[in-house]
Amino acid sequence: MTSSTLLRGSRVRLTALTQSDLPTIVQWHQNPDFLRLFDALPASPKTEAALTQWLDDTHKSTDTFLFAIRALSNDELIGYVELDGILWTHRVSGVSIAIGEAKHRGKGYGYEAMQLLLQFAFDELNLHRVQLTVFSYNERAIALYEKLGFQREGVHREHLQRDGRRYDMYLYGLLRSEWEKGLKLQ
């Protein structure tokens, strides 16, 4: 693999997320449907100032890697992926993905972006394990994670309340050895 293909797939590439991306991200964080897929907090809109602070904090962090997902066809920002809370001693990290607009979901962008992020996590950072949580109602994300080889390792039963109903939160993990056996990008 060359450096030109490290963060580039056939449909998307991963780049730095910058201040110029903030107006788009602010729009996403005004949408309760987006927020409910991404966060356990109440779906309240985020201000540009709050998101600017988040981006600044992320760039200063030594345990987080945040990437914009851009379509190769037109360089449009369609989402972001993140490795966060990296425990360097143990070579373990959390992982998350957000596809901003519904029109970009279910088209394979998230799958390819996650493949690129996992390749970066295991090959470039030499991580041993990546892990995530997902809400039981986010069936599309669950299908994505399982397609990528993540194993459901646990459940926080009735962890989340939305619209008067209780939902589970699943815990998923992927070991480097599992990734190498199945889904490593060639």
mmCIF file of C-alpha atoms in Angstrom:
data_model
loop_
_atom_site.group_PDB
_atom_site.id
_atom_site.type_symbol
_atom_site.label_atom_id
_atom_site.label_comp_id
_atom_site.label_asym_id
_atom_site.label_seq_id
_atom_site.Cartn_x
_atom_site.Cartn_y
_atom_site.Cartn_z
ATOM 1 C CA MET A 1 0.000 0.000 0.000
ATOM 2 C CA THR A 2 1.294 3.439 -0.872
ATOM 3 C CA SER A 3 0.634 6.630 1.036
ATOM 4 C CA SER A 4 -1.645 7.793 -1.787
ATOM 5 C CA THR A 5 -4.025 4.906 -1.074
ATOM 6 C CA LEU A 6 -3.818 4.899 2.721
ATOM 7 C CA LEU A 7 -6.965 6.957 3.215
ATOM 8 C CA ARG A 8 -8.509 6.625 -0.239
ATOM 9 C CA GLY A 9 -10.967 4.023 -1.467
ATOM 10 C CA SER A 10 -12.837 3.639 -4.724
ATOM 11 C CA ARG A 11 -15.716 5.940 -3.680
ATOM 12 C CA VAL A 12 -14.551 7.968 -0.682
ATOM 13 C CA ARG A 13 -11.436 9.394 0.864
ATOM 14 C CA LEU A 14 -10.689 10.370 4.432
ATOM 15 C CA THR A 15 -9.262 13.844 5.025
ATOM 16 C CA ALA A 16 -8.785 16.258 7.878
ATOM 17 C CA LEU A 17 -11.982 17.809 9.184
ATOM 18 C CA THR A 18 -11.455 21.582 9.142
ATOM 19 C CA GLN A 19 -13.118 24.803 10.232
ATOM 20 C CA SER A 20 -14.453 25.246 6.683
ATOM 21 C CA ASP A 21 -16.497 22.052 7.199
ATOM 22 C CA LEU A 22 -18.277 23.492 10.239
ATOM 23 C CA PRO A 23 -21.317 24.994 8.458
ATOM 24 C CA THR A 24 -22.200 21.556 7.071
ATOM 25 C CA ILE A 25 -21.599 19.840 10.406
ATOM 26 C CA VAL A 26 -23.710 22.450 12.195
ATOM 27 C CA GLN A 27 -26.593 21.651 9.803
ATOM 28 C CA TRP A 28 -26.314 17.948 10.635
ATOM 29 C CA HIS A 29 -26.290 18.701 14.349
ATOM 30 C CA GLN A 30 -29.555 20.626 14.000
ATOM 31 C CA ASN A 31 -31.311 17.480 12.745
ATOM 32 C CA PRO A 32 -32.835 15.343 15.538
ATOM 33 C CA ASP A 33 -32.936 12.254 13.296
ATOM 34 C CA PHE A 34 -29.152 12.495 12.819
ATOM 35 C CA LEU A 35 -28.541 13.140 16.510
ATOM 36 C CA ARG A 36 -30.649 10.159 17.606
ATOM 37 C CA LEU A 37 -28.548 7.791 15.513
ATOM 38 C CA PHE A 38 -25.297 9.198 16.780
ATOM 39 C CA ASP A 39 -25.656 10.158 20.428
ATOM 40 C CA ALA A 40 -27.390 9.000 23.611
ATOM 41 C CA LEU A 41 -27.825 12.580 24.778
ATOM 42 C CA PRO A 42 -31.173 14.247 24.187
ATOM 43 C CA ALA A 43 -31.432 15.340 20.557
ATOM 44 C CA SER A 44 -30.817 19.023 21.111
ATOM 45 C CA PRO A 45 -29.229 21.196 18.423
ATOM 46 C CA LYS A 46 -25.541 22.026 18.793
ATOM 47 C CA THR A 47 -24.259 25.542 18.242
ATOM 48 C CA GLU A 48 -21.420 26.458 15.929
ATOM 49 C CA ALA A 49 -19.417 27.567 18.981
ATOM 50 C CA ALA A 50 -19.869 24.174 20.671
ATOM 51 C CA LEU A 51 -18.882 22.307 17.512
ATOM 52 C CA THR A 52 -15.891 24.605 16.978
ATOM 53 C CA GLN A 53 -14.736 23.784 20.507
ATOM 54 C CA TRP A 54 -15.237 20.045 19.845
ATOM 55 C CA LEU A 55 -13.164 20.271 16.658
ATOM 56 C CA ASP A 56 -10.415 22.271 18.396
ATOM 57 C CA ASP A 57 -10.300 19.835 21.325
ATOM 58 C CA THR A 58 -10.145 16.880 18.951
ATOM 59 C CA HIS A 59 -7.249 18.361 16.990
ATOM 60 C CA LYS A 60 -5.291 18.902 20.231
ATOM 61 C CA SER A 61 -5.971 15.406 21.539
ATOM 62 C CA THR A 62 -3.300 12.713 21.562
ATOM 63 C CA ASP A 63 -5.834 9.894 21.794
ATOM 64 C CA THR A 64 -8.203 10.817 18.944
ATOM 65 C CA PHE A 65 -8.063 10.687 15.151
ATOM 66 C CA LEU A 66 -10.956 12.406 13.378
ATOM 67 C CA PHE A 67 -11.438 12.236 9.609
ATOM 68 C CA ALA A 68 -13.892 13.791 7.193
ATOM 69 C CA ILE A 69 -15.527 11.384 4.736
ATOM 70 C CA ARG A 70 -15.529 12.939 1.264
ATOM 71 C CA ALA A 71 -17.076 11.540 -1.901
ATOM 72 C CA LEU A 72 -14.443 11.070 -4.594
ATOM 73 C CA SER A 73 -16.915 12.096 -7.292
ATOM 74 C CA ASN A 74 -17.327 15.701 -6.095
ATOM 75 C CA ASP A 75 -15.319 16.043 -2.841
ATOM 76 C CA GLU A 76 -18.566 16.638 -0.912
ATOM 77 C CA LEU A 77 -18.375 16.213 2.855
ATOM 78 C CA ILE A 78 -20.758 13.351 3.623
ATOM 79 C CA GLY A 79 -19.758 12.399 7.157
ATOM 80 C CA TYR A 80 -16.951 11.729 9.568
ATOM 81 C CA VAL A 81 -15.253 8.795 11.282
ATOM 82 C CA GLU A 82 -13.288 8.820 14.485
ATOM 83 C CA LEU A 83 -10.959 6.717 16.566
ATOM 84 C CA ASP A 84 -11.251 8.069 20.090
ATOM 85 C CA GLY A 85 -10.245 7.322 23.637
ATOM 86 C CA ILE A 86 -7.213 5.389 22.410
ATOM 87 C CA LEU A 87 -5.511 3.504 25.220
ATOM 88 C CA TRP A 88 -1.998 3.393 23.780
ATOM 89 C CA THR A 89 -0.637 1.002 26.415
ATOM 90 C CA HIS A 90 -3.325 -1.549 25.566
ATOM 91 C CA ARG A 91 -3.640 -0.640 21.841
ATOM 92 C CA VAL A 92 -7.432 -0.293 22.114
ATOM 93 C CA SER A 93 -9.689 2.422 20.693
ATOM 94 C CA GLY A 94 -13.296 3.407 20.383
ATOM 95 C CA VAL A 95 -14.605 3.975 16.877
ATOM 96 C CA SER A 96 -17.575 5.918 15.542
ATOM 97 C CA ILE A 97 -19.052 6.992 12.245
ATOM 98 C CA ALA A 98 -21.613 9.605 11.266
ATOM 99 C CA ILE A 99 -23.136 10.000 7.810
ATOM 100 C CA GLY A 100 -24.673 13.462 7.811
ATOM 101 C CA GLU A 101 -27.613 13.344 5.442
ATOM 102 C CA ALA A 102 -30.075 10.505 4.928
ATOM 103 C CA LYS A 103 -29.568 10.658 1.142
ATOM 104 C CA HIS A 104 -25.991 9.381 1.635
ATOM 105 C CA ARG A 105 -26.918 6.474 3.913
ATOM 106 C CA GLY A 106 -27.243 2.960 2.559
ATOM 107 C CA LYS A 107 -25.033 3.655 -0.467
ATOM 108 C CA GLY A 108 -21.836 1.983 0.718
ATOM 109 C CA TYR A 109 -20.007 5.159 1.734
ATOM 110 C CA GLY A 110 -20.014 4.201 5.396
ATOM 111 C CA TYR A 111 -18.747 0.691 4.674
ATOM 112 C CA GLU A 112 -15.814 1.957 2.651
ATOM 113 C CA ALA A 113 -15.021 4.742 5.133
ATOM 114 C CA MET A 114 -14.987 2.233 7.985
ATOM 115 C CA GLN A 115 -12.741 -0.116 5.984
ATOM 116 C CA LEU A 116 -10.288 2.741 5.472
ATOM 117 C CA LEU A 117 -10.456 3.723 9.138
ATOM 118 C CA LEU A 118 -9.884 0.128 10.269
ATOM 119 C CA GLN A 119 -6.947 -0.169 7.898
ATOM 120 C CA PHE A 120 -5.504 3.005 9.441
ATOM 121 C CA ALA A 121 -6.198 1.736 12.977
ATOM 122 C CA PHE A 122 -4.576 -1.649 12.512
ATOM 123 C CA ASP A 123 -1.825 -0.969 9.967
ATOM 124 C CA GLU A 124 -0.779 2.602 10.726
ATOM 125 C CA LEU A 125 -1.476 2.848 14.474
ATOM 126 C CA ASN A 126 -0.828 -0.839 15.189
ATOM 127 C CA LEU A 127 -3.946 -1.139 17.347
ATOM 128 C CA HIS A 128 -5.026 -4.526 18.668
ATOM 129 C CA ARG A 129 -8.745 -3.855 19.126
ATOM 130 C CA VAL A 130 -11.423 -1.351 18.183
ATOM 131 C CA GLN A 131 -14.806 -1.172 19.880
ATOM 132 C CA LEU A 132 -18.091 0.668 19.666
ATOM 133 C CA THR A 133 -21.603 0.936 21.000
ATOM 134 C CA VAL A 134 -24.790 1.127 18.949
ATOM 135 C CA PHE A 135 -28.461 1.515 19.819
ATOM 136 C CA SER A 136 -30.719 -1.458 19.070
ATOM 137 C CA TYR A 137 -32.993 0.650 16.840
ATOM 138 C CA ASN A 138 -30.100 1.599 14.531
ATOM 139 C CA GLU A 139 -30.467 -1.515 12.400
ATOM 140 C CA ARG A 140 -28.575 -0.111 9.418
ATOM 141 C CA ALA A 141 -25.501 0.586 11.580
ATOM 142 C CA ILE A 142 -25.711 -2.849 13.201
ATOM 143 C CA ALA A 143 -25.745 -4.477 9.756
ATOM 144 C CA LEU A 144 -22.718 -2.380 8.741
ATOM 145 C CA TYR A 145 -20.700 -3.315 11.825
ATOM 146 C CA GLU A 146 -21.478 -7.008 11.474
ATOM 147 C CA LYS A 147 -20.593 -6.915 7.760
ATOM 148 C CA LEU A 148 -17.241 -5.402 8.763
ATOM 149 C CA GLY A 149 -16.639 -8.327 11.133
ATOM 150 C CA PHE A 150 -17.431 -6.718 14.484
ATOM 151 C CA GLN A 151 -18.656 -9.188 17.109
ATOM 152 C CA ARG A 152 -21.500 -8.374 19.480
ATOM 153 C CA GLU A 153 -19.892 -8.757 22.879
ATOM 154 C CA GLY A 154 -22.542 -7.494 25.221
ATOM 155 C CA VAL A 155 -25.667 -5.508 25.796
ATOM 156 C CA HIS A 156 -26.745 -2.776 28.151
ATOM 157 C CA ARG A 157 -30.406 -3.733 28.459
ATOM 158 C CA GLU A 158 -32.981 -0.937 28.269
ATOM 159 C CA HIS A 159 -30.159 1.605 28.329
ATOM 160 C CA LEU A 160 -31.855 4.359 26.368
ATOM 161 C CA GLN A 161 -35.298 5.936 26.448
ATOM 162 C CA ARG A 162 -36.660 7.546 23.309
ATOM 163 C CA ASP A 163 -40.265 8.524 22.634
ATOM 164 C CA GLY A 164 -41.519 6.637 25.686
ATOM 165 C CA ARG A 165 -39.797 3.347 24.750
ATOM 166 C CA ARG A 166 -36.704 1.647 26.145
ATOM 167 C CA TYR A 167 -33.911 0.467 23.841
ATOM 168 C CA ASP A 168 -30.846 -1.670 24.372
ATOM 169 C CA MET A 169 -27.322 -0.511 23.618
ATOM 170 C CA TYR A 170 -25.063 -3.154 22.093
ATOM 171 C CA LEU A 171 -21.323 -3.403 22.587
ATOM 172 C CA TYR A 172 -19.259 -4.538 19.603
ATOM 173 C CA GLY A 173 -15.556 -5.242 19.193
ATOM 174 C CA LEU A 174 -13.156 -6.194 16.424
ATOM 175 C CA LEU A 175 -9.713 -7.660 17.012
ATOM 176 C CA ARG A 176 -6.836 -7.126 14.643
ATOM 177 C CA SER A 177 -6.604 -10.898 14.030
ATOM 178 C CA GLU A 178 -10.288 -11.031 13.022
ATOM 179 C CA TRP A 179 -9.858 -8.099 10.674
ATOM 180 C CA GLU A 180 -6.768 -9.646 9.087
ATOM 181 C CA LYS A 181 -8.637 -12.902 8.404
ATOM 182 C CA GLY A 182 -11.570 -11.359 6.637
ATOM 183 C CA LEU A 183 -11.939 -7.816 5.576
ATOM 184 C CA LYS A 184 -8.519 -6.241 5.274
ATOM 185 C CA LEU A 185 -8.256 -4.013 2.213
ATOM 186 C CA GLN A 186 -5.807 -5.315 -0.354
#
